[in-house]
Short mmCIF file of C-alpha atoms in Angstrom, two decimals:
data_model
loop_
_atom_site.label_atom_id
_atom_site.label_comp_id
_atom_site.label_asym_id
_atom_site.label_seq_id
_atom_site.Cartn_x
_atom_site.Cartn_y
_atom_site.Cartn_z
CA MET M 70 -48.34 -89.49 243.54
CA SER M 71 -45.08 -87.65 243.25
CA ILE M 72 -44.87 -83.88 242.99
CA LYS M 73 -43.50 -84.18 239.46
CA ARG M 74 -46.51 -86.16 238.26
CA LEU M 75 -48.84 -83.72 239.98
CA LEU M 76 -47.27 -80.78 238.19
CA VAL M 77 -47.52 -82.55 234.83
CA ALA M 78 -51.20 -83.31 235.43
CA VAL M 79 -51.90 -79.71 236.41
CA ALA M 80 -50.12 -78.47 233.26
CA LEU M 81 -52.12 -80.83 231.04
CA LEU M 82 -55.37 -79.72 232.64
CA ALA M 83 -54.41 -76.07 232.09
CA ILE M 84 -53.63 -76.70 228.43
CA LEU M 85 -56.89 -78.57 227.88
CA GLY M 86 -58.84 -75.84 229.63
CA ALA M 87 -57.21 -73.12 227.55
CA GLY M 88 -57.93 -75.04 224.35
CA ALA M 89 -61.55 -75.59 225.31
CA ALA M 90 -61.97 -71.92 226.16
CA TYR M 91 -60.41 -70.88 222.86
CA GLY M 92 -62.63 -73.25 220.93
CA TRP M 93 -65.71 -72.04 222.76
CA ARG M 94 -64.84 -68.41 222.01
CA ALA M 95 -64.19 -69.26 218.36
CA MET M 96 -67.52 -71.00 218.07
CA GLN M 97 -69.24 -68.11 219.78
CA GLY M 98 -67.47 -65.62 217.53
CA ASN M 99 -68.69 -67.32 214.33
CA ARG M 100 -72.20 -68.01 215.56
CA LEU M 101 -74.85 -66.51 213.27
CA PRO M 102 -77.15 -64.20 215.26
CA ALA M 103 -80.92 -63.99 214.89
CA GLY M 104 -82.24 -62.27 211.76
CA PHE M 105 -79.85 -64.04 209.41
CA ALA M 106 -79.81 -67.26 207.37
CA SER M 107 -77.10 -69.15 205.54
CA GLY M 108 -76.64 -71.76 202.86
CA ASN M 109 -73.73 -73.29 201.01
CA GLY M 110 -73.34 -73.00 197.27
CA ARG M 111 -70.91 -71.96 194.59
CA ILE M 112 -70.10 -68.82 192.66
CA GLU M 113 -71.19 -68.88 189.05
CA ALA M 114 -71.35 -66.71 185.96
CA ASN M 115 -73.55 -66.79 182.88
CA GLU M 116 -72.22 -68.51 179.78
CA ILE M 117 -72.33 -66.87 176.35
CA ASP M 118 -72.14 -69.18 173.33
CA ILE M 119 -70.48 -67.50 170.35
CA ALA M 120 -72.11 -69.32 167.44
CA THR M 121 -72.39 -68.91 163.68
CA LYS M 122 -75.54 -67.68 161.98
CA TYR M 123 -74.97 -69.83 158.89
CA ALA M 124 -72.75 -72.69 157.77
CA ALA M 125 -69.21 -71.52 157.03
CA ARG M 126 -65.55 -72.45 157.30
CA VAL M 127 -63.54 -71.01 160.19
CA LEU M 128 -60.60 -68.88 159.06
CA THR M 129 -59.11 -67.67 162.34
CA ILE M 130 -59.73 -67.86 166.09
CA PRO M 131 -57.39 -65.31 167.70
CA VAL M 132 -58.33 -66.11 171.32
CA GLU M 133 -57.27 -68.85 173.72
CA GLU M 134 -59.05 -70.37 176.69
CA GLY M 135 -58.69 -68.14 179.74
CA ASP M 136 -58.22 -64.91 177.76
CA LEU M 137 -60.01 -61.84 179.07
CA VAL M 138 -61.70 -60.12 176.12
CA GLU M 139 -63.35 -56.74 175.89
CA ALA M 140 -66.74 -56.02 174.35
CA GLY M 141 -66.40 -56.07 170.56
CA ALA M 142 -63.23 -58.18 170.55
CA VAL M 143 -62.97 -60.58 167.61
CA ILE M 144 -63.51 -64.18 168.72
CA ALA M 145 -63.48 -65.84 165.28
CA THR M 146 -63.62 -64.99 161.58
CA LEU M 147 -65.43 -67.05 158.94
CA ASP M 148 -64.84 -67.55 155.22
CA THR M 149 -67.35 -65.21 153.53
CA ARG M 150 -65.93 -65.03 150.00
CA ASP M 151 -69.06 -66.52 148.42
CA LEU M 152 -71.26 -64.08 150.32
CA GLU M 153 -69.03 -61.18 149.29
CA ALA M 154 -69.45 -62.22 145.64
CA GLN M 155 -73.22 -62.33 146.10
CA LEU M 156 -73.06 -58.91 147.71
CA ARG M 157 -71.20 -57.43 144.74
CA SER M 158 -73.80 -58.93 142.40
CA ALA M 159 -76.63 -57.49 144.49
CA GLU M 160 -74.99 -54.06 144.49
CA ALA M 161 -74.72 -54.19 140.70
CA GLN M 162 -78.39 -55.16 140.49
CA LEU M 163 -79.23 -52.20 142.72
CA ARG M 164 -77.38 -49.82 140.43
CA GLN M 165 -79.20 -51.31 137.44
CA THR M 166 -82.61 -50.83 139.03
CA ARG M 167 -81.77 -47.22 139.84
CA ARG M 168 -80.93 -46.56 136.21
CA ALA M 169 -84.20 -48.25 135.21
CA ARG M 170 -86.01 -45.91 137.53
CA GLU M 171 -84.37 -42.90 135.89
CA GLU M 172 -85.56 -44.16 132.52
CA ALA M 173 -89.07 -44.70 133.87
CA ALA M 174 -89.11 -41.18 135.33
CA ALA M 175 -88.05 -39.74 131.96
CA LEU M 176 -90.77 -41.72 130.21
CA VAL M 177 -93.38 -40.36 132.65
CA ALA M 178 -92.26 -36.83 131.85
CA GLN M 179 -92.62 -37.59 128.14
CA ARG M 180 -96.10 -39.06 128.59
CA VAL M 181 -97.18 -36.04 130.65
CA SER M 182 -96.14 -33.75 127.79
CA GLU M 183 -97.97 -35.87 125.25
CA ALA M 184 -101.12 -35.93 127.40
CA ASP M 185 -101.04 -32.13 127.77
CA PHE M 186 -100.67 -31.69 124.01
CA ALA M 187 -103.54 -34.13 123.30
CA ALA M 188 -105.79 -32.24 125.76
CA LYS M 189 -105.05 -28.90 124.04
CA GLU M 190 -105.62 -30.43 120.59
CA MET M 191 -109.01 -31.71 121.70
CA GLU M 192 -109.91 -28.33 123.16
CA ARG M 193 -109.01 -26.59 119.89
CA ALA M 194 -110.94 -29.17 117.85
CA LEU M 195 -114.05 -28.60 119.95
CA ILE M 196 -113.82 -24.82 119.46
CA LEU M 197 -113.42 -25.17 115.69
CA PHE M 198 -116.24 -27.72 115.53
CA GLY M 199 -118.52 -25.29 117.36
CA LYS M 200 -117.81 -22.64 114.72
CA GLY M 201 -118.36 -25.14 111.92
CA HIS M 202 -114.81 -25.05 110.60
CA VAL M 203 -114.02 -28.78 111.12
CA ALA M 204 -115.95 -31.99 110.79
CA GLU M 205 -117.05 -34.15 113.71
CA GLN M 206 -114.46 -36.73 112.62
CA ARG M 207 -111.70 -34.29 113.57
CA VAL M 208 -113.17 -34.02 117.08
CA ASP M 209 -113.33 -37.82 117.41
CA GLN M 210 -109.68 -38.12 116.36
CA ALA M 211 -108.62 -35.52 118.97
CA ARG M 212 -110.68 -37.25 121.66
CA ASN M 213 -109.09 -40.61 120.83
CA SER M 214 -105.59 -39.11 120.88
CA ARG M 215 -106.23 -37.67 124.32
CA ARG M 216 -107.47 -40.99 125.71
CA THR M 217 -104.45 -42.77 124.25
CA ALA M 218 -102.07 -40.22 125.79
CA ASP M 219 -103.77 -40.52 129.21
CA ALA M 220 -103.51 -44.32 129.09
CA ALA M 221 -99.84 -44.11 128.10
CA LEU M 222 -99.23 -41.73 131.02
CA GLU M 223 -100.84 -44.16 133.50
CA ALA M 224 -98.73 -47.01 132.10
CA ALA M 225 -95.57 -44.92 132.49
CA LYS M 226 -96.47 -44.08 136.09
CA SER M 227 -97.05 -47.78 136.84
CA HIS M 228 -93.68 -48.61 135.28
CA LEU M 229 -92.07 -45.96 137.49
CA ALA M 230 -93.69 -47.45 140.60
CA SER M 231 -92.44 -50.91 139.62
CA ALA M 232 -88.94 -49.51 139.20
CA GLU M 233 -89.08 -47.98 142.68
CA GLU M 234 -90.24 -51.31 144.16
CA ALA M 235 -87.40 -53.06 142.36
CA ILE M 236 -84.96 -50.60 143.95
CA ALA M 237 -86.38 -51.35 147.41
CA ALA M 238 -86.08 -55.10 146.81
CA ALA M 239 -82.52 -54.80 145.52
CA ALA M 240 -81.56 -52.55 148.45
CA GLY M 241 -83.02 -55.07 150.88
CA ASP M 242 -81.02 -57.86 149.25
CA VAL M 243 -77.86 -55.75 149.58
CA ASP M 244 -78.56 -55.07 153.25
CA ARG M 245 -79.23 -58.76 153.93
CA LEU M 246 -76.00 -59.87 152.29
CA ALA M 247 -74.05 -57.08 153.97
CA ASP M 248 -75.36 -58.26 157.35
CA LEU M 249 -74.37 -61.85 156.53
CA VAL M 250 -70.87 -60.72 155.59
CA ALA M 251 -70.64 -58.76 158.84
CA GLU M 252 -71.82 -61.87 160.73
CA GLY M 253 -68.70 -63.57 159.44
CA VAL M 254 -66.77 -61.78 162.19
CA LEU M 255 -67.86 -63.20 165.54
CA LYS M 256 -67.37 -60.69 168.36
CA ALA M 257 -67.72 -60.69 172.13
CA PRO M 258 -70.98 -58.97 173.14
CA ARG M 259 -69.49 -57.74 176.43
CA ARG M 260 -66.40 -57.99 178.62
CA SER M 261 -65.91 -61.65 179.41
CA ARG M 262 -63.44 -64.50 179.74
CA VAL M 263 -62.99 -67.29 177.21
CA LEU M 264 -64.15 -70.51 178.86
CA TYR M 265 -63.92 -72.95 175.93
CA ARG M 266 -62.40 -72.70 172.47
CA LEU M 267 -64.65 -75.09 170.58
CA SER M 268 -63.32 -74.97 167.02
CA GLU M 269 -60.10 -74.53 165.08
CA PRO M 270 -59.21 -72.81 161.78
CA GLY M 271 -60.20 -74.91 158.79
CA GLU M 272 -63.21 -76.53 160.42
CA VAL M 273 -66.63 -76.14 158.81
CA LEU M 274 -69.34 -75.17 161.27
CA ALA M 275 -73.02 -75.73 160.62
CA ALA M 276 -75.57 -72.99 161.20
CA GLY M 277 -75.59 -72.40 164.95
CA GLY M 278 -72.22 -74.10 165.40
CA LYS M 279 -70.29 -72.86 168.43
CA ALA M 280 -66.89 -71.31 167.95
CA ALA M 281 -66.29 -70.50 171.63
CA THR M 282 -68.01 -70.14 174.99
CA LEU M 283 -67.49 -67.03 177.13
CA LEU M 284 -68.21 -66.23 180.77
CA ASP M 285 -70.04 -62.97 181.38
CA LEU M 286 -68.02 -61.52 184.25
CA SER M 287 -70.46 -58.65 184.71
CA ASN M 288 -72.86 -61.18 186.24
CA VAL M 289 -71.11 -63.02 189.08
CA TYR M 290 -73.33 -64.59 191.72
CA MET M 291 -73.60 -67.44 194.21
CA THR M 292 -76.42 -69.98 193.96
CA PHE M 293 -77.54 -71.57 197.21
CA PHE M 294 -80.66 -73.08 198.76
CA LEU M 295 -82.84 -71.98 201.69
CA PRO M 296 -85.76 -73.78 203.37
CA THR M 297 -89.32 -72.66 202.90
CA ASP M 298 -89.72 -70.75 206.18
CA THR M 299 -86.52 -68.81 205.57
CA ALA M 300 -87.07 -68.09 201.87
CA GLY M 301 -90.54 -66.78 202.67
CA ASN M 302 -89.03 -64.00 204.80
CA LEU M 303 -86.30 -63.15 202.29
CA ALA M 304 -86.81 -60.04 200.16
CA LEU M 305 -85.31 -59.33 196.78
CA GLY M 306 -82.48 -56.86 197.24
CA ALA M 307 -81.65 -58.11 200.74
CA GLU M 308 -78.04 -57.75 201.83
CA ALA M 309 -75.81 -60.81 201.63
CA ARG M 310 -72.27 -61.80 202.52
CA LEU M 311 -70.23 -64.49 200.79
CA LEU M 312 -67.37 -66.42 202.38
CA LEU M 313 -65.43 -68.43 199.83
CA ASP M 314 -63.35 -71.44 200.74
CA ALA M 315 -60.34 -69.86 199.03
CA VAL M 316 -60.56 -66.65 201.10
CA PRO M 317 -62.49 -67.58 204.27
CA ASP M 318 -61.34 -64.48 206.14
CA THR M 319 -62.71 -61.97 203.60
CA ALA M 320 -66.44 -61.34 203.46
CA ILE M 321 -67.65 -60.34 200.01
CA PRO M 322 -70.71 -58.09 199.76
CA ALA M 323 -73.62 -59.21 197.61
CA ALA M 324 -77.35 -58.72 197.18
CA VAL M 325 -80.20 -61.16 196.65
CA THR M 326 -81.41 -60.82 193.05
CA PHE M 327 -83.45 -63.99 192.57
CA VAL M 328 -85.63 -66.38 194.56
CA ALA M 329 -87.12 -69.33 192.70
CA PRO M 330 -90.92 -69.08 192.48
CA ARG M 331 -91.27 -72.80 193.21
CA ALA M 332 -89.65 -75.02 195.79
CA GLN M 333 -87.90 -78.32 195.19
CA PHE M 334 -86.77 -81.19 197.35
CA THR M 335 -83.49 -80.75 199.16
CA PRO M 336 -80.66 -81.62 196.75
CA LYS M 337 -78.41 -84.42 197.95
CA GLN M 338 -75.28 -82.29 197.65
CA VAL M 339 -76.62 -79.53 199.92
CA GLU M 340 -75.90 -80.20 203.59
CA THR M 341 -78.38 -78.57 205.93
CA LYS M 342 -79.03 -78.77 209.64
CA SER M 343 -82.75 -79.17 209.04
CA GLU M 344 -84.52 -82.31 207.98
CA ARG M 345 -83.57 -83.74 204.60
CA ASP M 346 -87.12 -83.87 203.32
CA ARG M 347 -87.69 -80.13 203.68
CA MET M 348 -88.59 -78.19 200.54
CA MET M 349 -85.89 -75.74 199.45
CA PHE M 350 -85.88 -72.58 197.33
CA ARG M 351 -83.03 -71.73 194.98
CA VAL M 352 -81.61 -68.26 195.70
CA LYS M 353 -79.04 -66.10 193.94
CA ALA M 354 -76.86 -63.45 195.57
CA ARG M 355 -75.02 -61.26 193.09
CA VAL M 356 -71.64 -59.63 193.70
CA PRO M 357 -71.67 -55.92 192.75
CA GLU M 358 -70.47 -55.39 189.21
CA ALA M 359 -68.18 -52.53 190.31
CA LEU M 360 -66.36 -54.88 192.70
CA VAL M 361 -66.02 -57.58 190.05
CA THR M 362 -64.70 -55.03 187.55
CA ARG M 363 -62.16 -53.81 190.06
CA TYR M 364 -60.73 -57.30 190.57
CA ILE M 365 -61.45 -58.53 187.05
CA GLU M 366 -58.04 -60.15 186.62
CA ARG M 367 -58.61 -62.29 189.72
CA VAL M 368 -62.16 -63.37 188.94
CA LYS M 369 -62.48 -67.01 187.97
CA THR M 370 -65.40 -69.38 188.14
CA GLY M 371 -65.66 -72.52 190.30
CA LEU M 372 -65.23 -72.16 194.05
CA THR M 373 -67.74 -73.18 196.70
CA GLY M 374 -68.45 -71.27 199.86
CA MET M 375 -71.14 -70.04 202.23
CA ALA M 376 -73.75 -67.36 201.63
CA TYR M 377 -75.27 -65.39 204.51
CA VAL M 378 -78.39 -63.29 203.98
CA LYS M 379 -80.11 -60.73 206.18
CA LEU M 380 -83.75 -61.46 206.95
CA ASP M 381 -84.30 -58.58 209.38
CA ASP M 382 -83.36 -55.09 208.18
CA LYS M 383 -82.68 -54.01 211.76
CA ALA M 384 -80.19 -56.80 212.42
CA ALA M 385 -76.48 -55.92 212.47
CA TRP M 386 -73.88 -58.02 210.71
CA PRO M 387 -71.48 -59.80 213.08
CA ASP M 388 -67.85 -58.70 213.03
CA TRP M 389 -66.66 -61.92 211.37
CA LEU M 390 -68.88 -61.12 208.36
CA GLU M 391 -67.42 -57.65 207.94
CA SER M 392 -64.36 -56.78 205.84
CA LYS M 393 -62.84 -53.90 203.95
CA LEU M 394 -64.94 -54.89 200.95
CA THR M 395 -68.21 -54.77 202.87
CA ARG M 396 -67.31 -51.42 204.43
CA GLU M 397 -66.53 -50.10 200.95
CA ALA M 398 -69.93 -51.22 199.73
CA ALA M 399 -71.64 -49.70 202.77
CA SER M 400 -70.03 -46.32 202.13
CA SER M 401 -71.12 -46.29 198.48
CA PRO M 402 -74.53 -44.92 197.43
CA GLN M 403 -77.14 -47.63 197.75
CA THR M 404 -78.82 -48.71 194.53
CA PRO M 405 -81.54 -51.34 194.16
CA PRO M 406 -80.15 -54.63 192.84
CA SER M 407 -81.07 -55.56 189.30
CA PRO M 408 -80.75 -59.13 188.12
CA PRO M 409 -78.50 -58.99 185.05
CA ARG M 410 -78.98 -60.51 181.62
CA GLY M 411 -79.60 -64.19 181.36
CA GLU M 412 -81.12 -64.82 184.78
CA GLY M 413 -81.11 -68.58 185.24
CA ARG M 414 -84.32 -70.54 184.95
CA GLY M 415 -84.93 -73.75 186.80
CA GLU M 416 -87.82 -76.14 186.49
CA GLY M 417 -90.97 -74.11 187.01
CA ASP M 418 -89.13 -70.80 187.22
CA ALA M 419 -90.99 -67.99 185.55
CA GLN M 420 -89.34 -65.52 183.19
CA ARG M 421 -88.93 -62.10 184.71
CA ASP M 422 -87.98 -58.70 183.37
CA PHE M 423 -85.95 -56.39 185.52
CA ALA M 424 -84.83 -52.80 185.13
CA GLN M 425 -81.24 -52.08 184.23
CA LYS M 426 -79.07 -51.52 187.27
CA PRO M 427 -78.03 -47.87 187.70
CA THR M 428 -74.32 -47.18 187.51
CA LEU M 429 -72.31 -45.78 190.39
CA SER M 430 -71.74 -42.05 190.54
CA ASP M 431 -68.37 -40.60 189.63
CA HIS M 432 -67.73 -39.83 193.30
CA ALA M 433 -68.37 -43.43 194.36
CA SER M 434 -66.22 -44.79 191.54
CA THR M 435 -63.35 -42.48 192.56
CA ALA M 436 -63.67 -43.64 196.16
CA LEU M 437 -63.51 -47.30 195.11
CA GLN M 438 -60.42 -46.69 192.98
CA SER M 439 -58.61 -44.74 195.68
CA THR M 440 -59.13 -47.40 198.39
CA PRO M 441 -56.11 -49.75 198.78
CA ARG M 442 -56.80 -53.11 197.20
CA ILE M 443 -56.67 -56.35 199.10
CA PRO M 444 -56.19 -59.78 197.53
CA LEU M 445 -59.46 -61.27 196.30
CA THR M 446 -60.07 -64.45 194.38
CA LEU M 447 -63.46 -65.45 193.05
CA THR M 448 -63.21 -68.92 191.61
CA LEU M 449 -66.45 -69.80 189.94
CA SER M 450 -67.74 -72.75 188.06
CA PRO M 451 -69.29 -72.20 184.67
CA GLY M 452 -72.95 -72.77 184.24
CA GLY M 453 -75.49 -71.77 186.81
CA ARG M 454 -78.42 -72.81 184.62
CA GLY M 455 -81.39 -74.64 186.05
CA ASP M 456 -82.49 -75.57 189.52
CA LYS M 457 -79.65 -78.03 190.12
CA ALA M 458 -77.54 -77.93 193.21
CA PRO M 459 -73.75 -77.71 193.16
CA GLY M 460 -72.28 -80.94 191.90
CA THR M 461 -75.62 -82.34 190.66
CA LYS M 462 -75.21 -84.18 187.39
CA SER M 463 -77.84 -83.77 184.75
#
C-alpha cells in the first residue's frame, strides 16, 4: 500500500470517528433522564360554534376566516324586523295594561269610600233604631248597602290584582322579545380566531344553524398518550415541556391539566417504544394563557410535536428542554393549573368542574412584557374533542 493510500484511509477513519463521536454526544444530549416521560401529539384549541337561537336570514358577516376577534366582536347579524315589530306591539300592550292598572286602582279607592260610607250609615241606623226613631226596615237597608259595598270593594281589589298580573305578563313578553332581538347580533364570547365562516349574507339559517366556528385561543394545549404505568404516576398540575416540529429548538412550558379516567388501546397513529397492545391514557398539557396572549398573533392550530412531563418533583429538566420561555415561566409566581372551559371528553371520560385559574400579578405581567420576545409559532389543529389520537378519523 502506498503512502498516499494510507493517508487517505487514515483521514477517512478520522472523519468517521469524529462523526460517530458527534452523533453519540448528540444522542446523549437529548436522552431523557429518569423521572420524566414523553409522548407525541398535537397542539389543539377548543372550538366555539357561533349559532343562531332561532330561524332567521343572515344580513351581514363582517369577519373572514383567520381573523383574530376580541370578546364581544360582532360575528354576524340576523334579520330581526319581524321580531322588532312584535316587540313594539308588546310594548304597546304593556303600556295599555299599566293604564288599566291605574283605572283599577282608582276604582278600588272609590269602592273603599263607598264601603266606609255604608258602614257609617249602618252605624247611624242602628243608633236611631235603638232610640225608636226608625223602623227595622231602615236597619236592614243599611246592612244590605254595607254588604254590597264590601263585595264591590273585594271585586275592585281582585280587578286590581288581575291588572298587576297582566302587567307582569306583558313585561315578560317584552323582555323575551327584546332578548330575541338582541340575539340577532351574534358576538364572540371571548378572544378567539375565526376558523370557519359557515354562512353568507342572504342565507336563511334554521334554529341552531352555525354562522361561524371560532378557536378559543385562551385554551391552547397538546393532547398525547401515556402508558398505564406512567400515567399512574402523573399528577395533575405536573410540569411539562412541549417541542413542536416547527420550532424544535424552543421548549414551551406547559402544565398537565387532564388525565383521562379510563384507558384505551394504543391508537394506531401513536408510535411508542413499548408494546402496541399496551393500554394508554389520554393526557392534556396546557400552555399558560399569559404566554399564548403574548404571542397571540403567532398562535395557530395544527402542528404536531413531542410532550415531556415530569413524574418526579425532584428531577431536574435537561438543558435541551430549557429555553427562555421556560425560564420566564419559572421566574413567574407559581399558580395551580386550572383546566379551562370546554375540557374535552372522550369515551368514558367523566365531567369535571375546576376552579378558575388565578391571573398573574401585575409584577409578573410587567416582567413578561419587558422580556425580549423570541420567535414562537404554535400551529394547532382544530378540534381536540374525544379520545381520538392525532390523525384518527371518526
